[in-house]
PDB file of C-alpha atoms in Angstrom:
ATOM      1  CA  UNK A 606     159.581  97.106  40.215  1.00 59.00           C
ATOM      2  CA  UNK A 607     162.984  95.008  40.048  1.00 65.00           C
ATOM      3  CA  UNK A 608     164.668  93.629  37.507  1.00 65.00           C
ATOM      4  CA  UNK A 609     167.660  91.416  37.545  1.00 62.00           C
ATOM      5  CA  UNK A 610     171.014  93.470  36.078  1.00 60.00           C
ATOM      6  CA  UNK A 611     172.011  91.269  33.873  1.00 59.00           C
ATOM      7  CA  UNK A 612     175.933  89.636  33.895  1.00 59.00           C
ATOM      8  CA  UNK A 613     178.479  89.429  31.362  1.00 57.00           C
ATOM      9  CA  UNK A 614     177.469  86.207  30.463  1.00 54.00           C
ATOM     10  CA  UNK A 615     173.852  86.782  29.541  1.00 51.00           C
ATOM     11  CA  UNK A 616     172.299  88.260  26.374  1.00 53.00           C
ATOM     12  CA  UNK A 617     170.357  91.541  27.194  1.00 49.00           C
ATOM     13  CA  UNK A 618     167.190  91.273  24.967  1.00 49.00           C
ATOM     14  CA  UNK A 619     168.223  94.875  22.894  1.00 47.00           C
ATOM     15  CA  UNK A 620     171.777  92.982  22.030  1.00 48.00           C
ATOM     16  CA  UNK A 621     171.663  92.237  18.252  1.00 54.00           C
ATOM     17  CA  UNK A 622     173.560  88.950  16.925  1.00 57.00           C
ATOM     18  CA  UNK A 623     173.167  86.840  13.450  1.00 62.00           C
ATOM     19  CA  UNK A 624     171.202  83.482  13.472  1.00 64.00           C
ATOM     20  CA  UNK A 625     173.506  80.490  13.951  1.00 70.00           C
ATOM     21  CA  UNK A 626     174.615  78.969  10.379  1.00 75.00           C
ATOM     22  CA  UNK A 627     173.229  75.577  10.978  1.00 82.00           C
ATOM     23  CA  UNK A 628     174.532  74.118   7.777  1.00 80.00           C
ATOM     24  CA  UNK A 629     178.492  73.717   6.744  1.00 84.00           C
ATOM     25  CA  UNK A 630     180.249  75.795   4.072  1.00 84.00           C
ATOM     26  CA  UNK A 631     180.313  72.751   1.821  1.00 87.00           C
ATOM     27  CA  UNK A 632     176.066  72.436   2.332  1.00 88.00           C
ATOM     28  CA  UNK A 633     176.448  76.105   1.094  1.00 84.00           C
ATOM     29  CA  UNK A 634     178.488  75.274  -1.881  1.00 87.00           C
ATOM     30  CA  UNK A 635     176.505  72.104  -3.095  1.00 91.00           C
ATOM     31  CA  UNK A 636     173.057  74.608  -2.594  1.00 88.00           C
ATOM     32  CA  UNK A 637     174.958  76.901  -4.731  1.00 87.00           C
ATOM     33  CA  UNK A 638     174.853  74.576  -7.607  1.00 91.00           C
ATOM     34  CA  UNK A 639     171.544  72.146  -6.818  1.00 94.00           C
ATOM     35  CA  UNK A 640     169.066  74.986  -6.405  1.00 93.00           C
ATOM     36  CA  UNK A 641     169.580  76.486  -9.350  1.00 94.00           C
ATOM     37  CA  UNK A 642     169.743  73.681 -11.056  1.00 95.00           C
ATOM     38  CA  UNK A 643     166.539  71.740  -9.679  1.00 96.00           C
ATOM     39  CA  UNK A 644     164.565  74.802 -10.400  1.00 95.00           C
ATOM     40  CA  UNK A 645     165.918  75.036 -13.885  1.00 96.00           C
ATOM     41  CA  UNK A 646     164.690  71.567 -13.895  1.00 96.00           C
ATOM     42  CA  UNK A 647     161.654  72.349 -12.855  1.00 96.00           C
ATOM     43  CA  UNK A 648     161.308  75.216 -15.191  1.00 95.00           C
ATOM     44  CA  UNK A 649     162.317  73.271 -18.055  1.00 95.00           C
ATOM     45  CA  UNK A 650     159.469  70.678 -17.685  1.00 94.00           C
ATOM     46  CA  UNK A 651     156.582  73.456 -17.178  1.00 94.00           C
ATOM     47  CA  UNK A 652     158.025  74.962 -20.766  1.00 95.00           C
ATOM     48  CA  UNK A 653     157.884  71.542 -22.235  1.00 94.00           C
ATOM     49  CA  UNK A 654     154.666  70.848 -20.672  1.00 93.00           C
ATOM     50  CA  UNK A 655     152.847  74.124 -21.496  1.00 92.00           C
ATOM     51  CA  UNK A 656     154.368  73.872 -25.277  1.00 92.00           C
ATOM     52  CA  UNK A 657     153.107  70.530 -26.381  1.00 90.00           C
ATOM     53  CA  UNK A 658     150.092  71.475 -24.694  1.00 86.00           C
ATOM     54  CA  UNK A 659     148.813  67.762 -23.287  1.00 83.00           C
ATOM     55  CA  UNK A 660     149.977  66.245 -26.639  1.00 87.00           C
ATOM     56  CA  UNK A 661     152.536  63.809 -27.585  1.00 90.00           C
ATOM     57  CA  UNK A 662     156.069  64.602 -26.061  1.00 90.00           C
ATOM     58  CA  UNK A 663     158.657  64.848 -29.355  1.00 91.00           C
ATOM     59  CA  UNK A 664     162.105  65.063 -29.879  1.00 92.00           C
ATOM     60  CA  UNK A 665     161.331  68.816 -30.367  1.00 94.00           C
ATOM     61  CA  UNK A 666     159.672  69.444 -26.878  1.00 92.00           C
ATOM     62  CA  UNK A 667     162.308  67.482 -24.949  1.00 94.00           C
ATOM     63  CA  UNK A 668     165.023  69.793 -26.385  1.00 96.00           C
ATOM     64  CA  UNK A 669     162.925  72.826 -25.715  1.00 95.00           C
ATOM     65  CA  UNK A 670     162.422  71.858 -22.093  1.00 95.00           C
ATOM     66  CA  UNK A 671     166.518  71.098 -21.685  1.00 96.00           C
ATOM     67  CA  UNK A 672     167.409  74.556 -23.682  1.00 97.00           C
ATOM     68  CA  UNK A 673     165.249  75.962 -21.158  1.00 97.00           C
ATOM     69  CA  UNK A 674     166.536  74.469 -17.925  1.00 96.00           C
ATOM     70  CA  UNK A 675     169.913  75.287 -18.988  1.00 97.00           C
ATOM     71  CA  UNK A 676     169.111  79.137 -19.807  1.00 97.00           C
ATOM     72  CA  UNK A 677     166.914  79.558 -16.361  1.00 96.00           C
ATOM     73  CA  UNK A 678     169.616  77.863 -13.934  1.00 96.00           C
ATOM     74  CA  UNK A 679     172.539  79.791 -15.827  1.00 96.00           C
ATOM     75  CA  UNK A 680     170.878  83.219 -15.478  1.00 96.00           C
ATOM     76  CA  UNK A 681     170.062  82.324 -11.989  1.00 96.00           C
ATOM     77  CA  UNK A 682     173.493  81.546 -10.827  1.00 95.00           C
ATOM     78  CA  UNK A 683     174.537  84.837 -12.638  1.00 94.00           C
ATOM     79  CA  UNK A 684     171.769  86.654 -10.720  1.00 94.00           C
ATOM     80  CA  UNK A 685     172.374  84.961  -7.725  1.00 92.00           C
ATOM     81  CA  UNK A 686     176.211  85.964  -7.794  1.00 92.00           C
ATOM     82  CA  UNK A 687     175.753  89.247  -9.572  1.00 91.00           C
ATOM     83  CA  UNK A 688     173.011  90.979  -7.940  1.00 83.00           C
ATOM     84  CA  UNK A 689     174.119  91.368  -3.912  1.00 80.00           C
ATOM     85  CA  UNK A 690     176.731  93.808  -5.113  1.00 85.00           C
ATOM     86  CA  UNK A 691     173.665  96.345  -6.363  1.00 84.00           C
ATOM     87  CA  UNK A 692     172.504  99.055  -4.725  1.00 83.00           C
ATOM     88  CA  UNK A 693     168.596  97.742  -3.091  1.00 82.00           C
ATOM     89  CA  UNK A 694     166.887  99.362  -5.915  1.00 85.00           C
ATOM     90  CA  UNK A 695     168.387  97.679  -8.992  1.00 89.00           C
ATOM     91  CA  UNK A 696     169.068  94.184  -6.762  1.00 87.00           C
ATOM     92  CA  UNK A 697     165.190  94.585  -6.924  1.00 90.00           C
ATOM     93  CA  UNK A 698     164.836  95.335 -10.458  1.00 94.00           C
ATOM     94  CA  UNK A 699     167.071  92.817 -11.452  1.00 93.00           C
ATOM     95  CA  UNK A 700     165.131  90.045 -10.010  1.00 94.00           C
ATOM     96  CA  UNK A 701     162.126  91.618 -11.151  1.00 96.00           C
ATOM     97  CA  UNK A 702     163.010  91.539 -15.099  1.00 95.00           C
ATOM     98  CA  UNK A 703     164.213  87.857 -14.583  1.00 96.00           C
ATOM     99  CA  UNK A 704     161.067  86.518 -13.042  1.00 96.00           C
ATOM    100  CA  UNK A 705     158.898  88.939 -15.377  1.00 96.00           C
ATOM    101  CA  UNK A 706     160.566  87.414 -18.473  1.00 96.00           C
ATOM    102  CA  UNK A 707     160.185  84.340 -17.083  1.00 96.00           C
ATOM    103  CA  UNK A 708     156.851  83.921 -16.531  1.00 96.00           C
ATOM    104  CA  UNK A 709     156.338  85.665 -19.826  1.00 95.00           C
ATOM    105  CA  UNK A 710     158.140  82.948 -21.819  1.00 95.00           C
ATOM    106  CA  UNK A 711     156.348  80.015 -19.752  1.00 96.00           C
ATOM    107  CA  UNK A 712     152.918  81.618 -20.335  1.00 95.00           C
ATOM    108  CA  UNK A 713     153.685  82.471 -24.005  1.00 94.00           C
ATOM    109  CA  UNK A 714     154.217  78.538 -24.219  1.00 94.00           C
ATOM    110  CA  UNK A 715     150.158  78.356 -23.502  1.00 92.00           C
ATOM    111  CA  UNK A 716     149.295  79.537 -26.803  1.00 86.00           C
ATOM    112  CA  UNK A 717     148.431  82.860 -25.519  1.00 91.00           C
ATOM    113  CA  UNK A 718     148.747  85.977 -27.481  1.00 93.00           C
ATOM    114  CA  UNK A 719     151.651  88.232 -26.840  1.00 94.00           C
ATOM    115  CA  UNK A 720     149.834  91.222 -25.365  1.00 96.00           C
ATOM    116  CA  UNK A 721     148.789  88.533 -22.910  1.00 95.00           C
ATOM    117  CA  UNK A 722     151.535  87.249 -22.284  1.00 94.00           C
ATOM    118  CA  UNK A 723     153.006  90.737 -21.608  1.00 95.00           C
ATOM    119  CA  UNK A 724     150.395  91.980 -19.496  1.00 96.00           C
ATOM    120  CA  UNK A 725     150.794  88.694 -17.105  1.00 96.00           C
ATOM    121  CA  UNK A 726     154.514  88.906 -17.451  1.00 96.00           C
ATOM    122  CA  UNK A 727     154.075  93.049 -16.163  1.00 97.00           C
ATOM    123  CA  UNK A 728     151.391  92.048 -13.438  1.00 97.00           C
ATOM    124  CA  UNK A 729     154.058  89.395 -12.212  1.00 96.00           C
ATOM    125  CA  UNK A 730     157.114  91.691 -12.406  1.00 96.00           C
ATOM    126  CA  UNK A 731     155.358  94.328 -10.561  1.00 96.00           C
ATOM    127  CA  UNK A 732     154.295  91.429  -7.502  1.00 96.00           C
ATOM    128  CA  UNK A 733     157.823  90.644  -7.495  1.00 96.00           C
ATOM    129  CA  UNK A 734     159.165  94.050  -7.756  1.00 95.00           C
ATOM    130  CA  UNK A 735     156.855  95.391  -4.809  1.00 95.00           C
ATOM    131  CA  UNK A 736     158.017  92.180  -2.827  1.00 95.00           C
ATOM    132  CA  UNK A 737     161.926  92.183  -3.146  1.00 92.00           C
ATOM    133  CA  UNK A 738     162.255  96.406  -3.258  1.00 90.00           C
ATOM    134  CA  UNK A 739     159.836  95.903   0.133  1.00 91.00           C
ATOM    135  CA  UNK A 740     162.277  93.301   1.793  1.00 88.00           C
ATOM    136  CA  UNK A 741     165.621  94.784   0.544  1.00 84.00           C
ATOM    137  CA  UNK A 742     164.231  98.414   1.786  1.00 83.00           C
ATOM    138  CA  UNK A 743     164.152  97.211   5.345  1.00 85.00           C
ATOM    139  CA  UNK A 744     167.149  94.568   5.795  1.00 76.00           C
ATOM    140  CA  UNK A 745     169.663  96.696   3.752  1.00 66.00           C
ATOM    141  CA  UNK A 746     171.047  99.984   3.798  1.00 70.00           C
ATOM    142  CA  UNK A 747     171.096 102.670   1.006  1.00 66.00           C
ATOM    143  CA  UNK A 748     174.567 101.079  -0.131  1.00 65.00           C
ATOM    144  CA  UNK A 749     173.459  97.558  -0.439  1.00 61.00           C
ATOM    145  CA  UNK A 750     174.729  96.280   3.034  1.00 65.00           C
ATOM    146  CA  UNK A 751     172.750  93.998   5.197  1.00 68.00           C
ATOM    147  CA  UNK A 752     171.839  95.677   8.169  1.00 69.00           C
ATOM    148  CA  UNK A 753     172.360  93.285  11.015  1.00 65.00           C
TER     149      UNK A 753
END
C-alpha cells in the first residue's frame, strides 16, 4: 500500500493547529460587554415575569427585573474574567454556584417554597457542575491551561 509523503507545504492529518479566529479583536471586545449584558436582560425579565406571577406589571416588578439584570450581567463579567485563571476544578465550581444560585433565585420568584427552591437550585448546580468539570477535565490541563 502507498501513500503520498507529504511536503512541507501540506498539513499531515496528526499536526495539531487552533481554529481560525473568524471574528476581529474589536467583535471580541463588543461580545465582552453585549453578552453579558443581553443575558442579564434576559434574566431580568424571567425574575420580573415569574414575580408578578401573570399579574399587573408595577413600579415594584420593573425595578426588581432591572436590580436583577444588573446583578446577573455584573457577576457574569466578574466570572467571565475571574474564573480562567482557576485551577479546572474550582473554574467548575465557580460556574456551578453562579448558575445554582441563579436558578434558585428565579425559581424562588414562582412562589415556591425554599426547600424547593433549594433542591432545584442543587439538581441544577450538580447538571452544571458534571457538565463544565467534564469539559474543563479534557480541554485543560491540571494547571488550568488549554491544551491545544
Amino acid at each position: 500500500m502507498a501513500h503520498a509523503a507529504p511536503t512541507s507545504g501540506m498539513r499531515t492529518p496528526s499536526a495539531r493547529s487552533r481554529t481560525p479566529d473568524v471574528f476581529s479583536e474589536r467583535t471580541h471586545r463588543i461580545a465582552a460587554w453585549a453578552v453579558p449584558v443581553t443575558l442579564g436582560l434576559v434574566y431580568g425579565y424571567w425574575v420580573a415575569a415569574n414575580n408578578r406571577s401573570g399579574g399587573p406589571i408595577t413600579g415594584w416588578n420593573v425595578l426588581l427585573g432591572f436590580v436583577s439584570a444588573i446583578v446577573f450581567a455584573a457577576l457574569y463579567m466578574g466570572l467571565s474574567a475571574l474564573a480562567p485563571h482557576m485551577r479546572r476544578e474550582l473554574h467548575a465550581l465557580m460556574w456551578t454556584a453562579f448558575a445554582g444560585c441563579a436558578f434558585g433565585f428565579v425559581y424562588s420568584q414562582t412562589d415556591a417554597s425554599v426547600l424547593r427552591s433549594t433542591g432545584m437550585a442543587l439538581v441544577v448546580a450538580a447538571a452544571v457542575f458534571a457538565t463544565l468539570f467534564y469539559r474543563y477535565y479534557t480541554h485543560e490541563d491540571a494547571q488550568g491551561h488549554r491544551i491545544r
